[in-house]
mmCIF file of C-alpha atoms in Angstrom:
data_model
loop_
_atom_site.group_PDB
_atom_site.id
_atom_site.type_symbol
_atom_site.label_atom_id
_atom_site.label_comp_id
_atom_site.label_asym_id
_atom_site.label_seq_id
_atom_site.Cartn_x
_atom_site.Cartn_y
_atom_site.Cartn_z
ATOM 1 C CA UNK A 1 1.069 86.455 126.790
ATOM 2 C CA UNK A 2 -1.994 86.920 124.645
ATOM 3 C CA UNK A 3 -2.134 85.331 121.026
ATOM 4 C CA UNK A 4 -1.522 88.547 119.421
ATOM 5 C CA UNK A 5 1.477 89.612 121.379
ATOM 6 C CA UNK A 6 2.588 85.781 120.717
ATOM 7 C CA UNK A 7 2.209 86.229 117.057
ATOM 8 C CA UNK A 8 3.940 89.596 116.986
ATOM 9 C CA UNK A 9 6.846 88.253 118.229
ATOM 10 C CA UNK A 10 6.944 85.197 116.766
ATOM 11 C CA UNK A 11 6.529 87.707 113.503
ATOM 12 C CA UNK A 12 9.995 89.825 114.621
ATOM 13 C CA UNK A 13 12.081 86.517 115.170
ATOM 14 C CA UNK A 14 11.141 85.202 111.583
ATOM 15 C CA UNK A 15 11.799 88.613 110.333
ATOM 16 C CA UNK A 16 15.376 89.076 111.986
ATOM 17 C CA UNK A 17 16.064 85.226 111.318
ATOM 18 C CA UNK A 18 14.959 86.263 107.488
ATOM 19 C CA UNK A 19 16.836 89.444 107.434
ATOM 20 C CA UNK A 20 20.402 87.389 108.414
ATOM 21 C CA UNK A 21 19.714 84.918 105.663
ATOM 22 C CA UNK A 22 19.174 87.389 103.139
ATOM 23 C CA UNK A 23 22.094 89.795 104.224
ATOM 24 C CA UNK A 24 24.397 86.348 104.439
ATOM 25 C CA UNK A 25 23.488 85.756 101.211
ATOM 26 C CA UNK A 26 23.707 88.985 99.387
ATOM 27 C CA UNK A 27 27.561 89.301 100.442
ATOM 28 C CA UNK A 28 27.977 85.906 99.266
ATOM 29 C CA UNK A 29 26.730 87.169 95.873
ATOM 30 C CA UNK A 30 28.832 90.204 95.880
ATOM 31 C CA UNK A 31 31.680 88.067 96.803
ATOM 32 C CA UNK A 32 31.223 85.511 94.120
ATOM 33 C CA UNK A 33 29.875 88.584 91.356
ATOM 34 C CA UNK A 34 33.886 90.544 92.609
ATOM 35 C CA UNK A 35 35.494 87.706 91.988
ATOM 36 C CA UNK A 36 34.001 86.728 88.516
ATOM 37 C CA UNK A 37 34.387 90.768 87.180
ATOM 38 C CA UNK A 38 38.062 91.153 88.843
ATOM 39 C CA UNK A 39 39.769 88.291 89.376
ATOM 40 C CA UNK A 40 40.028 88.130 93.062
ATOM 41 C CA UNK A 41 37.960 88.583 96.054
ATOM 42 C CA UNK A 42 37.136 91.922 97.204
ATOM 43 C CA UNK A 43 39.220 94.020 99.856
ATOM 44 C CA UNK A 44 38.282 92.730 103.189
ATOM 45 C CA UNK A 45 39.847 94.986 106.846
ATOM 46 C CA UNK A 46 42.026 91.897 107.176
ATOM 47 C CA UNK A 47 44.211 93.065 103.953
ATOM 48 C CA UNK A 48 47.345 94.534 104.425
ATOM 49 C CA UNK A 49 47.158 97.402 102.044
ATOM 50 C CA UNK A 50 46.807 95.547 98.812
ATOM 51 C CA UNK A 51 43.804 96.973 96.987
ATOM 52 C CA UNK A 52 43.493 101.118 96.326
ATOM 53 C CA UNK A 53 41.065 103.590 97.778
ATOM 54 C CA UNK A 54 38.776 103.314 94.914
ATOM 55 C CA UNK A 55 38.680 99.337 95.226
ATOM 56 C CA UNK A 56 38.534 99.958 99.083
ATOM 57 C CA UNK A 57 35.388 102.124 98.192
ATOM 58 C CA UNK A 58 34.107 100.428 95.437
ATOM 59 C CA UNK A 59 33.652 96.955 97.321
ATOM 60 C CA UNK A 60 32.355 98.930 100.513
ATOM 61 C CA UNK A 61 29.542 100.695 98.958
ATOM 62 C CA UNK A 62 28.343 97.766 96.743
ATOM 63 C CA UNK A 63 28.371 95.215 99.487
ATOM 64 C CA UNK A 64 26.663 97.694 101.713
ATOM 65 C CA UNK A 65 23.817 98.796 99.437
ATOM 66 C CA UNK A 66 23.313 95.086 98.415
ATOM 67 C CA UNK A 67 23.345 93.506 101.723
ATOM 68 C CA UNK A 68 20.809 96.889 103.584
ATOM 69 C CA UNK A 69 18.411 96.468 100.428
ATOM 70 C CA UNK A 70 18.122 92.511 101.120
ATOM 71 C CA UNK A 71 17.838 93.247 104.150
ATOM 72 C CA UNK A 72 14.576 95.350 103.714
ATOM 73 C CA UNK A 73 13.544 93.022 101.238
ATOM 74 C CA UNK A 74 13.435 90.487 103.525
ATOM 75 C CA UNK A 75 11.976 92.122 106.524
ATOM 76 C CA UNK A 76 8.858 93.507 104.354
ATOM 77 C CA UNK A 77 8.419 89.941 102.979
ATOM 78 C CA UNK A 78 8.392 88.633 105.973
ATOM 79 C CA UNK A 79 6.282 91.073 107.703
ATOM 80 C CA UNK A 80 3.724 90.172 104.715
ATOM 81 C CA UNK A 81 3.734 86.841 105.010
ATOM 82 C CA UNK A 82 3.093 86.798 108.559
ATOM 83 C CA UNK A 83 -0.410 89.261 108.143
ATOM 84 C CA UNK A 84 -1.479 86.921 105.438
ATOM 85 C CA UNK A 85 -1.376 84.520 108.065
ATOM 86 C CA UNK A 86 -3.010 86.088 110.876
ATOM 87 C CA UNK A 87 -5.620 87.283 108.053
ATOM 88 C CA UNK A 88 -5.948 84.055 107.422
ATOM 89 C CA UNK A 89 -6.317 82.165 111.013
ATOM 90 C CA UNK A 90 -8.609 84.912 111.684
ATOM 91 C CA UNK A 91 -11.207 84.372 109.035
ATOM 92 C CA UNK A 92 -13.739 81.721 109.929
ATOM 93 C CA UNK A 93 -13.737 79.189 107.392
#
């Protein structure tokens, strides 16, 4: 495996690895930012029918956008960070 392919990979690992971070963390949020605005946590699949529809889809849709945004967040950063470094290593000093 040549340096490039090396770094290319080693550039998709950090970018998955920073992609679960950020998506871990963005539900936390959501979680914690539910609970603070309604008093409880949000509806989860394990529930047994105590929330409505509209909490149901509410809670779905935030957590979703929040957690796919991070996600891209976190990929592009990533994906950034790791040119800046092969910019870097291949400039001559």
């Amino acid at each position: 495996m040549n340096d490039e392919q090396q770094e290319s990979m080693l550039a998709k690992v950090a970018g998955t690895v920073a992609a679960l971070a950020a998506a871990w963390v963005a539900h936390k949020l959501i979680n914690a930012a539910w609970k603070a605005a309604s008093g409880h946590q949000p509806p989860t699949p394990d529930d047994e029918g105590d929330s409505g529809l509209g909490e149901l889809m509410a809670a779905a849709a935030a957590t979703g956008a929040v957690v796919a945004v991070s996600r891209v967040l976190a990929t592009r950063g990533t994906k950034t960070f790791a040119s800046r470094v092969n910019r870097n290593r291949l400039t001559p000093s």
